[in-house]
PDB file of C-alpha atoms and ligand atoms in Angstrom:
ATOM      1  CA  MET S 199     168.823 -44.267   1.620  1.00  0.00           C
ATOM      2  CA  PRO S 200     168.407 -40.626   0.468  1.00  0.00           C
ATOM      3  CA  LEU S 201     164.892 -39.695  -0.497  1.00  0.00           C
ATOM      4  CA  VAL S 202     163.297 -40.994  -3.694  1.00  0.00           C
ATOM      5  CA  ILE S 203     159.926 -39.489  -4.564  1.00  0.00           C
ATOM      6  CA  ALA S 204     157.993 -41.586  -7.094  1.00  0.00           C
ATOM      7  CA  MET S 205     155.376 -39.640  -9.051  1.00  0.00           C
ATOM      8  CA  ASP S 206     152.993 -41.547 -11.302  1.00  0.00           C
ATOM      9  CA  GLY S 207     149.692 -40.893 -13.033  1.00  0.00           C
ATOM     10  CA  PRO S 208     148.023 -40.397 -16.414  1.00  0.00           C
ATOM     11  CA  SER S 209     148.976 -37.649 -18.863  1.00  0.00           C
ATOM     12  CA  GLY S 210     148.242 -34.000 -18.175  1.00  0.00           C
ATOM     13  CA  THR S 211     147.802 -34.464 -14.423  1.00  0.00           C
ATOM     14  CA  GLY S 212     150.816 -32.211 -13.766  1.00  0.00           C
ATOM     15  CA  LYS S 213     153.477 -34.841 -13.004  1.00  0.00           C
ATOM     16  CA  SER S 214     156.327 -33.050 -14.808  1.00  0.00           C
ATOM     17  CA  SER S 215     155.529 -29.565 -13.535  1.00  0.00           C
ATOM     18  CA  ALA S 216     154.934 -30.722  -9.959  1.00  0.00           C
ATOM     19  CA  SER S 217     158.008 -32.999  -9.932  1.00  0.00           C
ATOM     20  CA  LYS S 218     160.272 -30.177 -11.104  1.00  0.00           C
ATOM     21  CA  GLY S 219     158.793 -27.824  -8.493  1.00  0.00           C
ATOM     22  CA  VAL S 220     159.181 -30.357  -5.675  1.00  0.00           C
ATOM     23  CA  ALA S 221     162.753 -31.168  -6.733  1.00  0.00           C
ATOM     24  CA  ARG S 222     163.642 -27.457  -6.729  1.00  0.00           C
ATOM     25  CA  ALA S 223     161.990 -26.887  -3.349  1.00  0.00           C
ATOM     26  CA  LEU S 224     163.799 -29.819  -1.713  1.00  0.00           C
ATOM     27  CA  GLY S 225     167.135 -29.590  -3.555  1.00  0.00           C
ATOM     28  CA  LEU S 226     166.653 -32.951  -5.286  1.00  0.00           C
ATOM     29  CA  ARG S 227     167.451 -34.146  -8.801  1.00  0.00           C
ATOM     30  CA  TYR S 228     164.631 -34.778 -11.300  1.00  0.00           C
ATOM     31  CA  LEU S 229     164.036 -37.581 -13.811  1.00  0.00           C
ATOM     32  CA  ASP S 230     161.363 -37.487 -16.532  1.00  0.00           C
ATOM     33  CA  THR S 231     161.036 -41.152 -17.555  1.00  0.00           C
ATOM     34  CA  GLY S 232     158.290 -40.306 -20.055  1.00  0.00           C
ATOM     35  CA  ALA S 233     160.848 -38.236 -21.968  1.00  0.00           C
ATOM     36  CA  MET S 234     163.024 -41.360 -22.245  1.00  0.00           C
ATOM     37  CA  TYR S 235     160.175 -43.423 -23.789  1.00  0.00           C
ATOM     38  CA  ARG S 236     159.436 -40.481 -26.065  1.00  0.00           C
ATOM     39  CA  ALA S 237     163.116 -40.298 -27.088  1.00  0.00           C
ATOM     40  CA  MET S 238     163.141 -44.008 -27.934  1.00  0.00           C
ATOM     41  CA  THR S 239     159.938 -43.525 -29.972  1.00  0.00           C
ATOM     42  CA  TRP S 240     161.368 -40.483 -31.796  1.00  0.00           C
ATOM     43  CA  TRP S 241     164.425 -42.545 -32.775  1.00  0.00           C
ATOM     44  CA  MET S 242     162.273 -45.454 -34.046  1.00  0.00           C
ATOM     45  CA  LEU S 243     160.178 -43.085 -36.189  1.00  0.00           C
ATOM     46  CA  ARG S 244     163.243 -41.291 -37.546  1.00  0.00           C
ATOM     47  CA  ASN S 245     164.829 -44.623 -38.510  1.00  0.00           C
ATOM     48  CA  GLY S 246     161.714 -45.946 -40.253  1.00  0.00           C
ATOM     49  CA  VAL S 247     161.005 -48.693 -37.721  1.00  0.00           C
ATOM     50  CA  PRO S 248     157.280 -49.640 -37.860  1.00  0.00           C
ATOM     51  CA  VAL S 249     156.295 -48.788 -34.283  1.00  0.00           C
ATOM     52  CA  GLU S 250     153.243 -51.075 -34.215  1.00  0.00           C
ATOM     53  CA  ASP S 251     155.536 -54.056 -34.921  1.00  0.00           C
ATOM     54  CA  ALA S 252     156.822 -55.109 -31.487  1.00  0.00           C
ATOM     55  CA  ALA S 253     159.452 -57.487 -32.906  1.00  0.00           C
ATOM     56  CA  ALA S 254     160.847 -54.759 -35.192  1.00  0.00           C
ATOM     57  CA  VAL S 255     161.041 -52.333 -32.248  1.00  0.00           C
ATOM     58  CA  ALA S 256     162.644 -54.957 -29.983  1.00  0.00           C
ATOM     59  CA  ALA S 257     165.310 -55.663 -32.614  1.00  0.00           C
ATOM     60  CA  ARG S 258     166.553 -52.044 -32.491  1.00  0.00           C
ATOM     61  CA  VAL S 259     166.113 -51.329 -28.795  1.00  0.00           C
ATOM     62  CA  ASP S 260     169.834 -51.180 -27.955  1.00  0.00           C
ATOM     63  CA  ASP S 261     170.772 -48.846 -30.826  1.00  0.00           C
ATOM     64  CA  PRO S 262     169.890 -45.322 -29.619  1.00  0.00           C
ATOM     65  CA  VAL S 263     172.074 -43.662 -26.985  1.00  0.00           C
ATOM     66  CA  ILE S 264     169.640 -41.861 -24.669  1.00  0.00           C
ATOM     67  CA  GLU S 265     170.955 -39.276 -22.180  1.00  0.00           C
ATOM     68  CA  SER S 266     168.771 -37.581 -19.565  1.00  0.00           C
ATOM     69  CA  GLY S 267     169.906 -34.576 -17.547  1.00  0.00           C
ATOM     70  CA  THR S 268     168.601 -34.434 -13.960  1.00  0.00           C
ATOM     71  CA  ASP S 269     168.709 -30.707 -13.158  1.00  0.00           C
ATOM     72  CA  PRO S 270     165.077 -29.685 -12.440  1.00  0.00           C
ATOM     73  CA  VAL S 271     165.786 -26.125 -13.595  1.00  0.00           C
ATOM     74  CA  THR S 272     166.985 -27.155 -17.066  1.00  0.00           C
ATOM     75  CA  PRO S 273     165.953 -30.748 -17.822  1.00  0.00           C
ATOM     76  CA  THR S 274     167.624 -32.127 -20.945  1.00  0.00           C
ATOM     77  CA  ILE S 275     167.121 -35.159 -23.162  1.00  0.00           C
ATOM     78  CA  ALA S 276     169.404 -36.174 -26.025  1.00  0.00           C
ATOM     79  CA  VAL S 277     169.505 -39.076 -28.477  1.00  0.00           C
ATOM     80  CA  ASP S 278     172.851 -39.909 -30.075  1.00  0.00           C
ATOM     81  CA  GLY S 279     174.066 -36.513 -28.893  1.00  0.00           C
ATOM     82  CA  GLU S 280     171.165 -34.584 -30.495  1.00  0.00           C
ATOM     83  CA  ASP S 281     168.889 -32.441 -28.287  1.00  0.00           C
ATOM     84  CA  VAL S 282     165.377 -33.831 -28.838  1.00  0.00           C
ATOM     85  CA  SER S 283     163.512 -31.966 -26.096  1.00  0.00           C
ATOM     86  CA  GLY S 284     161.311 -30.195 -28.680  1.00  0.00           C
ATOM     87  CA  PRO S 285     160.561 -32.980 -31.209  1.00  0.00           C
ATOM     88  CA  ILE S 286     159.658 -35.590 -28.565  1.00  0.00           C
ATOM     89  CA  ARG S 287     156.611 -33.478 -27.628  1.00  0.00           C
ATOM     90  CA  SER S 288     155.111 -33.563 -31.164  1.00  0.00           C
ATOM     91  CA  ARG S 289     151.735 -35.255 -31.591  1.00  0.00           C
ATOM     92  CA  GLU S 290     153.348 -37.756 -33.971  1.00  0.00           C
ATOM     93  CA  VAL S 291     155.617 -39.003 -31.174  1.00  0.00           C
ATOM     94  CA  THR S 292     152.857 -38.689 -28.556  1.00  0.00           C
ATOM     95  CA  ASN S 293     150.517 -40.886 -30.587  1.00  0.00           C
ATOM     96  CA  ALA S 294     153.205 -43.541 -31.215  1.00  0.00           C
ATOM     97  CA  VAL S 295     154.760 -43.721 -27.736  1.00  0.00           C
ATOM     98  CA  SER S 296     152.286 -46.143 -26.129  1.00  0.00           C
ATOM     99  CA  ALA S 297     153.017 -48.831 -28.751  1.00  0.00           C
ATOM    100  CA  VAL S 298     156.772 -48.502 -28.206  1.00  0.00           C
ATOM    101  CA  SER S 299     156.567 -48.360 -24.404  1.00  0.00           C
ATOM    102  CA  ALA S 300     154.462 -51.543 -24.329  1.00  0.00           C
ATOM    103  CA  VAL S 301     157.360 -53.582 -25.782  1.00  0.00           C
ATOM    104  CA  PRO S 302     158.964 -55.566 -22.904  1.00  0.00           C
ATOM    105  CA  GLU S 303     162.505 -55.188 -24.317  1.00  0.00           C
ATOM    106  CA  VAL S 304     162.064 -51.397 -24.409  1.00  0.00           C
ATOM    107  CA  ARG S 305     160.900 -51.359 -20.793  1.00  0.00           C
ATOM    108  CA  ALA S 306     163.757 -53.605 -19.641  1.00  0.00           C
ATOM    109  CA  ARG S 307     166.333 -51.255 -21.150  1.00  0.00           C
ATOM    110  CA  MET S 308     164.627 -48.077 -19.913  1.00  0.00           C
ATOM    111  CA  VAL S 309     164.136 -49.390 -16.364  1.00  0.00           C
ATOM    112  CA  ALA S 310     167.819 -50.414 -16.146  1.00  0.00           C
ATOM    113  CA  LEU S 311     168.883 -46.954 -17.345  1.00  0.00           C
ATOM    114  CA  GLN S 312     166.456 -45.253 -14.935  1.00  0.00           C
ATOM    115  CA  ARG S 313     167.731 -47.256 -11.948  1.00  0.00           C
ATOM    116  CA  GLU S 314     171.296 -46.337 -12.893  1.00  0.00           C
ATOM    117  CA  ILE S 315     170.388 -42.625 -12.905  1.00  0.00           C
ATOM    118  CA  ILE S 316     168.349 -42.848  -9.694  1.00  0.00           C
ATOM    119  CA  GLY S 317     171.322 -44.566  -8.018  1.00  0.00           C
ATOM    120  CA  ASP S 318     171.338 -43.918  -4.285  1.00  0.00           C
ATOM    121  CA  GLY S 319     168.430 -41.478  -4.502  1.00  0.00           C
ATOM    122  CA  GLY S 320     168.047 -37.785  -3.813  1.00  0.00           C
ATOM    123  CA  ILE S 321     165.645 -37.527  -6.742  1.00  0.00           C
ATOM    124  CA  VAL S 322     162.058 -37.040  -7.862  1.00  0.00           C
ATOM    125  CA  ALA S 323     161.301 -39.547 -10.646  1.00  0.00           C
ATOM    126  CA  GLU S 324     158.061 -39.341 -12.604  1.00  0.00           C
ATOM    127  CA  GLY S 325     156.300 -41.650 -15.035  1.00  0.00           C
ATOM    128  CA  ARG S 326     153.813 -44.511 -15.044  1.00  0.00           C
ATOM    129  CA  ASP S 327     155.557 -47.336 -13.172  1.00  0.00           C
ATOM    130  CA  ILE S 328     158.005 -45.616 -10.815  1.00  0.00           C
ATOM    131  CA  GLY S 329     156.238 -46.592  -7.589  1.00  0.00           C
ATOM    132  CA  THR S 330     155.233 -50.041  -8.825  1.00  0.00           C
ATOM    133  CA  VAL S 331     158.293 -51.273 -10.774  1.00  0.00           C
ATOM    134  CA  VAL S 332     161.266 -48.895 -11.019  1.00  0.00           C
ATOM    135  CA  VAL S 333     161.566 -48.019  -7.283  1.00  0.00           C
ATOM    136  CA  PRO S 334     158.956 -50.103  -5.426  1.00  0.00           C
ATOM    137  CA  ASP S 335     160.615 -49.204  -2.088  1.00  0.00           C
ATOM    138  CA  ALA S 336     160.546 -45.425  -2.704  1.00  0.00           C
ATOM    139  CA  ARG S 337     160.035 -43.556   0.590  1.00  0.00           C
ATOM    140  CA  LEU S 338     157.298 -41.360  -0.874  1.00  0.00           C
ATOM    141  CA  LYS S 339     154.909 -42.301  -3.676  1.00  0.00           C
ATOM    142  CA  VAL S 340     152.397 -39.920  -5.191  1.00  0.00           C
ATOM    143  CA  TYR S 341     149.687 -40.826  -7.697  1.00  0.00           C
ATOM    144  CA  LEU S 342     148.416 -37.697  -9.431  1.00  0.00           C
ATOM    145  CA  THR S 343     144.980 -37.604 -11.033  1.00  0.00           C
ATOM    146  CA  ALA S 344     142.705 -34.938 -12.576  1.00  0.00           C
ATOM    147  CA  SER S 345     139.477 -35.003 -14.550  1.00  0.00           C
ATOM    148  CA  GLU S 346     139.765 -35.970 -18.215  1.00  0.00           C
ATOM    149  CA  GLU S 347     138.336 -32.604 -19.222  1.00  0.00           C
ATOM    150  CA  VAL S 348     140.857 -30.544 -17.254  1.00  0.00           C
ATOM    151  CA  ARG S 349     143.790 -32.685 -18.389  1.00  0.00           C
ATOM    152  CA  ALA S 350     142.828 -32.253 -22.051  1.00  0.00           C
ATOM    153  CA  ALA S 351     142.401 -28.504 -21.652  1.00  0.00           C
ATOM    154  CA  ARG S 352     145.865 -28.225 -20.047  1.00  0.00           C
ATOM    155  CA  ARG S 353     147.556 -30.292 -22.752  1.00  0.00           C
ATOM    156  CA  ALA S 354     145.744 -28.425 -25.575  1.00  0.00           C
ATOM    157  CA  ARG S 355     147.184 -25.175 -24.160  1.00  0.00           C
ATOM    158  CA  ASP S 356     150.683 -26.732 -24.320  1.00  0.00           C
ATOM    159  CA  LEU S 357     150.033 -27.580 -27.989  1.00  0.00           C
ATOM    160  CA  ALA S 358     148.536 -24.204 -28.953  1.00  0.00           C
ATOM    161  CA  ALA S 359     151.026 -23.879 -31.856  1.00  0.00           C
ATOM    162  CA  ASP S 360     149.638 -27.065 -33.463  1.00  0.00           C
ATOM    163  CA  PRO S 361     146.452 -26.119 -35.407  1.00  0.00           C
ATOM    164  CA  GLY S 362     145.221 -29.759 -35.330  1.00  0.00           C
ATOM    165  CA  ALA S 363     145.323 -29.928 -31.537  1.00  0.00           C
ATOM    166  CA  SER S 364     141.844 -28.782 -30.486  1.00  0.00           C
ATOM    167  CA  VAL S 365     140.695 -29.698 -26.973  1.00  0.00           C
ATOM    168  CA  ALA S 366     138.382 -32.363 -28.460  1.00  0.00           C
ATOM    169  CA  VAL S 367     141.156 -33.994 -30.530  1.00  0.00           C
ATOM    170  CA  VAL S 368     143.638 -33.859 -27.636  1.00  0.00           C
ATOM    171  CA  ARG S 369     141.034 -35.345 -25.305  1.00  0.00           C
ATOM    172  CA  SER S 370     140.360 -38.312 -27.549  1.00  0.00           C
ATOM    173  CA  GLU S 371     144.086 -38.936 -28.259  1.00  0.00           C
ATOM    174  CA  GLN S 372     144.811 -38.695 -24.545  1.00  0.00           C
ATOM    175  CA  ALA S 373     142.016 -41.137 -23.654  1.00  0.00           C
ATOM    176  CA  ARG S 374     143.372 -43.622 -26.207  1.00  0.00           C
ATOM    177  CA  ARG S 375     146.912 -43.331 -24.790  1.00  0.00           C
ATOM    178  CA  ASP S 376     145.716 -43.739 -21.197  1.00  0.00           C
ATOM    179  CA  ARG S 377     143.735 -46.832 -22.220  1.00  0.00           C
ATOM    180  CA  LEU S 378     146.783 -48.378 -23.940  1.00  0.00           C
ATOM    181  CA  ASP S 379     149.110 -47.464 -21.016  1.00  0.00           C
ATOM    182  CA  SER S 380     146.706 -48.908 -18.417  1.00  0.00           C
ATOM    183  CA  THR S 381     145.894 -52.149 -20.242  1.00  0.00           C
ATOM    184  CA  ARG S 382     149.285 -53.242 -21.626  1.00  0.00           C
ATOM    185  CA  LYS S 383     150.760 -56.477 -20.220  1.00  0.00           C
ATOM    186  CA  ALA S 384     154.187 -55.086 -19.268  1.00  0.00           C
ATOM    187  CA  SER S 385     154.008 -52.797 -16.192  1.00  0.00           C
ATOM    188  CA  PRO S 386     150.691 -51.069 -16.900  1.00  0.00           C
ATOM    189  CA  LEU S 387     149.882 -47.694 -15.367  1.00  0.00           C
ATOM    190  CA  THR S 388     148.384 -48.424 -11.977  1.00  0.00           C
ATOM    191  CA  ARG S 389     148.389 -46.788  -8.564  1.00  0.00           C
ATOM    192  CA  ALA S 390     150.742 -48.425  -6.062  1.00  0.00           C
ATOM    193  CA  ASP S 391     148.870 -49.533  -2.924  1.00  0.00           C
ATOM    194  CA  ASP S 392     151.029 -47.292  -0.743  1.00  0.00           C
ATOM    195  CA  ALA S 393     150.825 -44.179  -2.989  1.00  0.00           C
ATOM    196  CA  HIS S 394     149.231 -40.928  -1.789  1.00  0.00           C
ATOM    197  CA  GLU S 395     146.608 -39.961  -4.340  1.00  0.00           C
ATOM    198  CA  ILE S 396     146.333 -36.250  -5.117  1.00  0.00           C
ATOM    199  CA  ASP S 397     143.546 -35.009  -7.386  1.00  0.00           C
ATOM    200  CA  SER S 398     144.852 -31.835  -9.058  1.00  0.00           C
ATOM    201  CA  THR S 399     141.593 -30.955 -10.861  1.00  0.00           C
ATOM    202  CA  GLU S 400     140.839 -28.013  -8.606  1.00  0.00           C
ATOM    203  CA  LEU S 401     144.316 -27.321  -7.257  1.00  0.00           C
ATOM    204  CA  THR S 402     146.835 -24.821  -8.580  1.00  0.00           C
ATOM    205  CA  LEU S 403     150.297 -26.123  -9.432  1.00  0.00           C
ATOM    206  CA  ASP S 404     151.683 -24.397  -6.314  1.00  0.00           C
ATOM    207  CA  GLU S 405     149.093 -26.143  -4.148  1.00  0.00           C
ATOM    208  CA  VAL S 406     150.081 -29.537  -5.588  1.00  0.00           C
ATOM    209  CA  ILE S 407     153.779 -28.809  -4.983  1.00  0.00           C
ATOM    210  CA  GLU S 408     153.056 -27.646  -1.409  1.00  0.00           C
ATOM    211  CA  ALA S 409     151.060 -30.823  -0.663  1.00  0.00           C
ATOM    212  CA  ILE S 410     153.912 -33.054  -1.837  1.00  0.00           C
ATOM    213  CA  VAL S 411     156.604 -31.028  -0.026  1.00  0.00           C
ATOM    214  CA  ARG S 412     154.502 -31.343   3.145  1.00  0.00           C
ATOM    215  CA  LEU S 413     154.324 -35.136   2.723  1.00  0.00           C
ATOM    216  CA  ALA S 414     158.102 -35.282   2.202  1.00  0.00           C
ATOM    217  CA  LYS S 415     158.762 -33.177   5.317  1.00  0.00           C
ATOM    218  CA  GLU S 416     156.488 -35.434   7.382  1.00  0.00           C
ATOM    219  CA  LEU S 417     158.885 -38.299   6.610  1.00  0.00           C
ATOM    220  CA  GLN S 418     161.832 -36.548   8.249  1.00  0.00           C
TER     221      GLN S 418
HETATM  222  N1  LIG W 787     147.496 -27.945 -10.938  1.00  0.00           N
HETATM  223  C1  LIG W 787     147.558 -27.411 -12.154  1.00  0.00           C
HETATM  224  N2  LIG W 787     146.709 -26.447 -12.521  1.00  0.00           N
HETATM  225  C2  LIG W 787     146.736 -25.929 -13.753  1.00  0.00           C
HETATM  226  N3  LIG W 787     147.601 -26.285 -14.726  1.00  0.00           N
HETATM  227  C3  LIG W 787     148.487 -27.227 -14.420  1.00  0.00           C
HETATM  228  C4  LIG W 787     148.515 -27.846 -13.134  1.00  0.00           C
HETATM  229  N4  LIG W 787     149.509 -28.773 -13.140  1.00  0.00           N
HETATM  230  C5  LIG W 787     150.054 -28.729 -14.374  1.00  0.00           C
HETATM  231  N5  LIG W 787     149.463 -27.787 -15.142  1.00  0.00           N
HETATM  232  C6  LIG W 787     149.745 -27.473 -16.558  1.00  0.00           C
HETATM  233  O1  LIG W 787     149.237 -28.562 -17.302  1.00  0.00           O
HETATM  234  C7  LIG W 787     150.104 -28.892 -18.381  1.00  0.00           C
HETATM  235  C8  LIG W 787     150.494 -30.369 -18.301  1.00  0.00           C
HETATM  236  O2  LIG W 787     151.286 -30.538 -17.141  1.00  0.00           O
HETATM  237  P1  LIG W 787     152.482 -31.596 -17.095  1.00  0.00           P
HETATM  238  O3  LIG W 787     153.237 -31.290 -15.854  1.00  0.00           O
HETATM  239  O4  LIG W 787     153.207 -31.645 -18.385  1.00  0.00           O
HETATM  240  O5  LIG W 787     151.633 -32.953 -16.900  1.00  0.00           O
HETATM  241  P2  LIG W 787     152.083 -34.474 -17.068  1.00  0.00           P
HETATM  242  O6  LIG W 787     153.559 -34.528 -16.848  1.00  0.00           O
HETATM  243  O7  LIG W 787     151.308 -35.215 -16.014  1.00  0.00           O
HETATM  244  O8  LIG W 787     151.656 -34.861 -18.452  1.00  0.00           O
HETATM  245  C9  LIG W 787     151.272 -27.929 -18.293  1.00  0.00           C
HETATM  246  O9  LIG W 787     151.024 -26.851 -19.162  1.00  0.00           O
HETATM  247  C10 LIG W 787     151.242 -27.440 -16.858  1.00  0.00           C
HETATM  248  O10 LIG W 787     151.749 -26.134 -16.724  1.00  0.00           O
HETATM  249  N1  LIG W 788     157.471 -44.699 -16.603  1.00  0.00           N
HETATM  250  C1  LIG W 788     156.881 -44.511 -17.785  1.00  0.00           C
HETATM  251  C2  LIG W 788     156.786 -43.210 -18.351  1.00  0.00           C
HETATM  252  C3  LIG W 788     156.178 -43.064 -19.569  1.00  0.00           C
HETATM  253  N2  LIG W 788     155.719 -44.156 -20.238  1.00  0.00           N
HETATM  254  C4  LIG W 788     155.184 -44.051 -21.598  1.00  0.00           C
HETATM  255  O1  LIG W 788     155.615 -42.833 -22.175  1.00  0.00           O
HETATM  256  C5  LIG W 788     154.500 -42.054 -22.610  1.00  0.00           C
HETATM  257  C6  LIG W 788     154.832 -40.591 -22.476  1.00  0.00           C
HETATM  258  O2  LIG W 788     154.957 -40.267 -21.117  1.00  0.00           O
HETATM  259  P1  LIG W 788     154.929 -38.770 -20.617  1.00  0.00           P
HETATM  260  O3  LIG W 788     155.063 -38.813 -19.127  1.00  0.00           O
HETATM  261  O4  LIG W 788     155.886 -37.949 -21.378  1.00  0.00           O
HETATM  262  O5  LIG W 788     153.489 -38.318 -21.044  1.00  0.00           O
HETATM  263  P2  LIG W 788     152.662 -37.077 -20.544  1.00  0.00           P
HETATM  264  O6  LIG W 788     152.121 -37.476 -19.189  1.00  0.00           O
HETATM  265  O7  LIG W 788     153.605 -35.917 -20.405  1.00  0.00           O
HETATM  266  O8  LIG W 788     151.628 -36.862 -21.558  1.00  0.00           O
HETATM  267  C7  LIG W 788     153.317 -42.587 -21.814  1.00  0.00           C
HETATM  268  O9  LIG W 788     152.087 -42.382 -22.493  1.00  0.00           O
HETATM  269  C8  LIG W 788     153.663 -44.056 -21.666  1.00  0.00           C
HETATM  270  O10 LIG W 788     153.296 -44.792 -22.822  1.00  0.00           O
HETATM  271  C9  LIG W 788     155.794 -45.399 -19.662  1.00  0.00           C
HETATM  272  O11 LIG W 788     155.356 -46.377 -20.259  1.00  0.00           O
HETATM  273  N3  LIG W 788     156.384 -45.560 -18.452  1.00  0.00           N
END
């Protein structure tokens, strides 16, 4: 089977940036599964579905048409034909996504869609449950970590245009999301036993990419 690289870890560890870089370096496709859960959450909010009500979310789970592009140079995400790559990164969506992604019916639909896109492989897929649930037999699994402080500082820089997003606020919202993602019943965030753990706290993005490319080349 062509290579599948599974990249998991908490938010702000550099999964998206490193996955795109590795995919470019190795000529692979790229799938951001977090963007798919964000797209589902954006649609629920837009349609007035109370996101804390799991039954209400489950009832609408099949309605949005979610399309993910897999080019690592220009990743795209659309809902019902509308480009949502900007709005899915808002703090409103970010703070609602853990409730939506904890709903088993949401996960069942997303995992089926993700497996369809991953197909025969040749892809770097990133998220929370890629190595444990989506592709448990992936040839290479990476679990990215970084200190809470560094992760919050990175994410606050991404959100510099949002005046409410100080490092302290981002840090506490991020800690809440990580707690919800790691303690939910349906496929919680956890490191697969056979994943290589990389702590990016003191590494540059290029160093993280190089480490993963090296691991991939060792497989050949
Ligand atoms: N090793 C690193 N050193 C410094 N900044 C990084 C590193 N990896 C990622 N970043 C930056 O941190 C932010 C969050 O990275 P991202 O890839 O979105 O993380 P994740 O997908 O895990 O949430 C981005 O602005 C990215 O450029
Ligand atoms: N495979 C995945 C990917 C994301 N998610 C959910 O989607 C949210 C957003 O994921 P993301 O990867 O965009 O988040 P960041 O790491 O970019 O902050 C997470 O907080 C999880 O609740 C998930 O449950 N399973």
